[in-house]
């Protein structure tokens, strides 16, 4: 299937393709109610409550007033629906803003300003500098004579550099006036044949055919290089115009946006599971009691004449007693749990919003929890998938040190630009230093921005494809070598006030194979021709002229790499005119070959790049964000695995990974490469890496694998199983050159292995993975707010992640774990009492408690005290930060799982027995009035739960005291008031009870008998079988330093058994076999592939073999 | 405007919002736990003894008469006896006073295996009708005893009233009748608020099926104290209800003759009937449960405390020892 786009045809495509209206909305006005209700009722719990509420409408079976279920139910639904509606309204507003943006579009042959949503496929769209691209366009013309324009694609792929885009050759040279006229009406035609919309932002295989009078009517191929995509920005180009090929939600951006699924936390899932278990238990109870009730009725109840059972009942008679029990037991699943959980969850979110320790001081942005429902998941994160640029790094490259002709600069103060000696060297005219700085300033493809040329501050803005080049040019400017202007081929340099001009003769472009780039320039004053080169040490140093000492430089590279700096070597040589002319001819020839062009060009380049004078080594820092290494280290200690997913180059990624503790340096860590262009290669690599992984599994070693986008694509497609295994085995991974949808796929892969994933990123390219992950965290950074908006949490800096997870996530999980289990406990408690009571009431389904008490018990007496557990802290924040390993308890779900739940279940059963047995025995005979017994039992429950909450609370703030003890007081006040109402069933009951010593005796007895064993058990466990949390609690309260040494044991992974037992690996010399691979040193297809940015190779000590 | 913006953007600072409220963080130290167990034990055992003593001081005479009051001729068919209106139902029982009983002495009837808490039973009444003379038609909750065959509302309606207990007792000692005071046996609050002084029984026990006792139609419900007592449904199948009070002391070893009018049919469902005379103390009637429970809970607490002390002495364990943290140990290789 193809789509045909008729250029500038107003009419033809309107019906065929959608307009440019973007819609992220979930509901419309009409479908909101049914759709929302449908969604809400798709949750099992809601269906259950609805069923119960409906059953309660039948007075024959209801034990309590139906309002006690309907009220909360309607309230819950109203709250969730309102929230959904509000969210959707906000989405509508933001869509509207984007849709109503004004753009210039050619209509009826003239440019008109219309709203972005009115753009149709085939329209000619005109953009001016800094305009956002409204839809996917194929370029037709730009202001630049060479037919290029610059776009910033940060929103799409997260790369902040400027990318050049070209107009298709067929359109080269079309006059801008003529552009309007590419249309059938004028006899001019243009047809584009494009693929159907997809989400691949790296591919656009289309062609265009322009008919006369345009240049030729041959089919001209189009690629992604000829497009500018939605949400990019036009930069450094006065204007550009293009044909809309994809619009609205069909753009590459729109297609890769994906629909955000509502997220369910692991805790929620566990609660649902437990609810299911309780439901089954309830059904069993109902069936058993129902059968018992019917049997008792038929054998016994008919003898009890005062009950006056009719001989013949209606057909549904057999169902009545089971249904009564169903309703009686319906409180087993507490309706209040949803309300309380929603309430505390929104409070957790508020705590995150309020946290002043998570405010970015520089920008003043505070953390923000957009999704208020998933805070617990933060505490259960097992994998963090992080973007690199802008997330880990500040996305600012800075030139820091250099070594010129054996002299180190910047070593003392850490900043070469401010090194007095270097400045002196330049000022005094040291030839080496000046050449070095000249290479820095002009050996690049940087574009200085003209309008700031003579700005008051004197600074020039640079736009570069490579951040490193920008850093070098900027540093050169600080060293008085200011690259001020680029006028087609003439570069203007302002050196100490004097203007120097260079004519660029050739660019010897950078490729990832060459790992170096050079320019051939002619000094306009002297007329001599020079070759200036820069690149990775491994590719520059071998080009040094014979006899030139390179030892100092390779030492310098080593030294800088150890500091985590990106290094590159700079070199030059003079080229005589004749040599240049010869070479230039070959170069032009190579450039015009059709077969193997890249290879031919590289070969020709090499003929010029030899006998270089090595000038020195420059070291650049890609500044990590504040606190990133510490954060990663802490979180890794907490047992969280890190994956770096970046669109960036492999070497850069590895470099950053090393510098931020992502992977450990060599003796401890090991990097395994998975790459390859073909299936076979990838498969082989994968096998090899897996083997290594399995072997090193038992060793306390940090093994990470590195994979690039291409290999990843193949691995995901053909070797999914092997790759999944690899993913499970590896605590760390670096994935480079990955697309947004690959990022999302990786998240999905980990999710499918049942891991909790957190994705963190800052750019539009991270949006999909953020949405896909269990938790999405956006950094509201330099790349705009796109990621932050799509994310569940947005933070100002990466370092806040530590606090977000260890403090907020952990507390949230602990609190919810307690709260949810407690909710079940208290419901089970009262339900068990009802069940026991049914055994002494002829299994007839009588409710011991009245409606008011039941409702108040659930929504008030037992909910209020437990709600204050939102401020409970088991350990202080400081202790948790010191011992991040303690997060393991949350990750492994140690505080909320079927086992702990069984504990609470047992406690509920035990307490119900205590309350019921004590009540019916102390209130026997003449005191056994139904209302009194009911009140005594209820008071017993309320007393017990007050002490249960007390025992389970770790820190008592004023709120806890008020809520727990105040609640008891309020219980008596409420019941006194209700007892004063003559119409109520319990008129005067509470007054009477409170006057009886036996009542108070019973309460004390219930508390002592109920809490004694619980306390004893807890104390025993706390002291003699203490968990790590207990130990830390004790240590914290007892005081004194707590030492934490090693790492937490790696999490148990059951997928692989250990039949591949640890072989003894010889760490012998030259361990270059296929299995053992010390940090990337070898790989099958590259003799030596080390880290460092592509052509700024830094020689890292870690890449050496271990035998050193 | 500006201020508003600031307010909405900047988080509010408070100890609460920063989760920094000063907190008391107790931990379960051996001292704390052992002390509290000892305290509970030390308090509960004397309290239990006190309760036992109180219960022990209550003098109680219980006489089961449902079997004894069946004439030998009917011993195998008690039900037909009780349902036979022509048979004389009076029966004489002899009670011995074990200890001196000090007035007020409460006279109870005790029913066993009688499910006043049965769902059909417990709901079958109309509070409104009992309270309000104008609400006599409010009988919808009284099914199946809501109205008579000719559709007239029954007052008081419902199974509870219909099954009113109707055995009567007359006591005498040494030939002299002991006066049983039937006034003031119901709760004052019930008489005043729950049962109307202008509501009179109507169409009561007029149906084909006679349940329990009948009511004097000239006396308003608020004065029908037996009914009021009966209608305070019991939570358990064994219960006592107040029949009356004796305001004179009974001497030890005195023999009391009880003349029982055995009308109420418990034979059909195997229920038992007992006549109970009992004094009372601060803890209520005779009930050893509280005392025993207190002593055993207190004893268990002491036992627990001793165990913990022994454990503390023989297996001491330093609180918060970081060497217990597994990640502080060397990983096993």
Coordinates of N, CA and C in Angstrom, one line a residue, chain A residues 159 161 388-389 397 465-468 510 512 566 644 646-656 706-708 734-738 1092-1096:
Chain A
X159 N 18.1 14.2 20.5 CA 19.4 14.7 20.2 C 19.3 16.2 20.0
X161 N 21.6 18.4 19.0 CA 22.4 19.0 18.0 C 21.5 19.4 16.8
X388 N 20.4 8.9 28.4 CA 21.7 9.4 28.8 C 21.7 11.0 28.8
X389 N 21.6 11.5 27.5 CA 21.8 12.9 27.3 C 20.8 13.7 28.0
X397 N 29.0 20.2 27.0 CA 30.3 19.7 26.9 C 31.3 20.9 27.2
X465 N 26.8 20.1 15.1 CA 26.2 18.8 15.1 C 26.8 18.0 16.2
X466 N 28.0 18.4 16.6 CA 28.7 17.6 17.6 C 28.9 18.6 18.8
X467 N 28.5 18.1 19.9 CA 28.7 18.9 21.1 C 30.2 19.1 21.4
X468 N 31.0 18.1 21.1 CA 32.4 18.2 21.3 C 33.0 19.4 20.5
X510 N 33.9 13.1 8.9 CA 34.0 12.1 10.0 C 33.1 10.9 9.6
X512 N 32.3 6.8 11.3 CA 32.5 6.0 12.5 C 33.7 5.1 12.3
X566 N 36.6 13.0 27.9 CA 36.6 12.5 26.5 C 37.9 13.2 25.9
X644 N 21.0 1.6 30.4 CA 21.1 2.9 29.8 C 20.6 2.8 28.4
X646 N 20.2 4.9 25.0 CA 20.5 6.2 24.5 C 20.5 6.1 23.0
X647 N 20.2 7.2 22.4 CA 20.2 7.3 21.0 C 21.7 7.7 20.5
X648 N 22.5 7.8 21.5 CA 23.9 8.3 21.3 C 24.8 7.2 20.8
X649 N 26.0 7.6 20.5 CA 26.9 6.6 20.0 C 27.4 5.7 21.1
X650 N 27.9 4.5 20.6 CA 28.3 3.5 21.6 C 29.4 4.0 22.5
X651 N 30.4 4.6 22.0 CA 31.6 4.9 22.8 C 31.2 6.0 23.8
X652 N 30.5 7.0 23.3 CA 30.1 8.0 24.2 C 29.3 7.4 25.4
X653 N 28.4 6.5 25.1 CA 27.6 5.9 26.1 C 28.4 5.2 27.1
X654 N 29.4 4.4 26.6 CA 30.2 3.6 27.5 C 31.0 4.6 28.4
X655 N 31.5 5.6 27.8 CA 32.3 6.6 28.5 C 31.5 7.2 29.7
X656 N 30.3 7.6 29.4 CA 29.4 8.1 30.5 C 29.1 7.0 31.5
X706 N 26.7 -4.5 26.2 CA 26.5 -3.3 25.3 C 25.9 -3.7 24.0
X707 N 24.9 -3.1 23.6 CA 24.3 -3.5 22.4 C 23.9 -2.3 21.6
X708 N 23.9 -2.3 20.3 CA 23.5 -1.1 19.6 C 22.2 -1.4 18.9
X734 N 23.9 -1.4 28.4 CA 24.0 -0.2 27.7 C 23.5 -0.4 26.3
X735 N 22.5 0.3 25.9 CA 21.9 0.1 24.6 C 22.1 1.5 23.9
X736 N 22.8 1.5 22.8 CA 23.1 2.7 22.1 C 22.4 2.7 20.8
X737 N 22.2 3.9 20.3 CA 21.6 4.1 19.0 C 20.2 3.4 18.9
X738 N 19.5 3.6 20.0 CA 18.2 3.0 19.9 C 17.1 4.0 19.6
X1092 N 35.2 5.8 24.5 CA 35.6 7.1 24.0 C 34.6 7.5 23.0
X1093 N 34.4 8.7 22.8 CA 33.5 9.2 21.8 C 34.0 8.8 20.4
X1094 N 33.2 8.8 19.5 CA 33.5 8.1 18.2 C 34.9 8.5 17.7
X1095 N 35.0 9.7 17.4 CA 36.3 10.0 16.9 C 37.2 10.7 17.9
X1096 N 36.7 10.9 19.0 CA 37.5 11.5 20.1 C 37.9 10.4 21.0

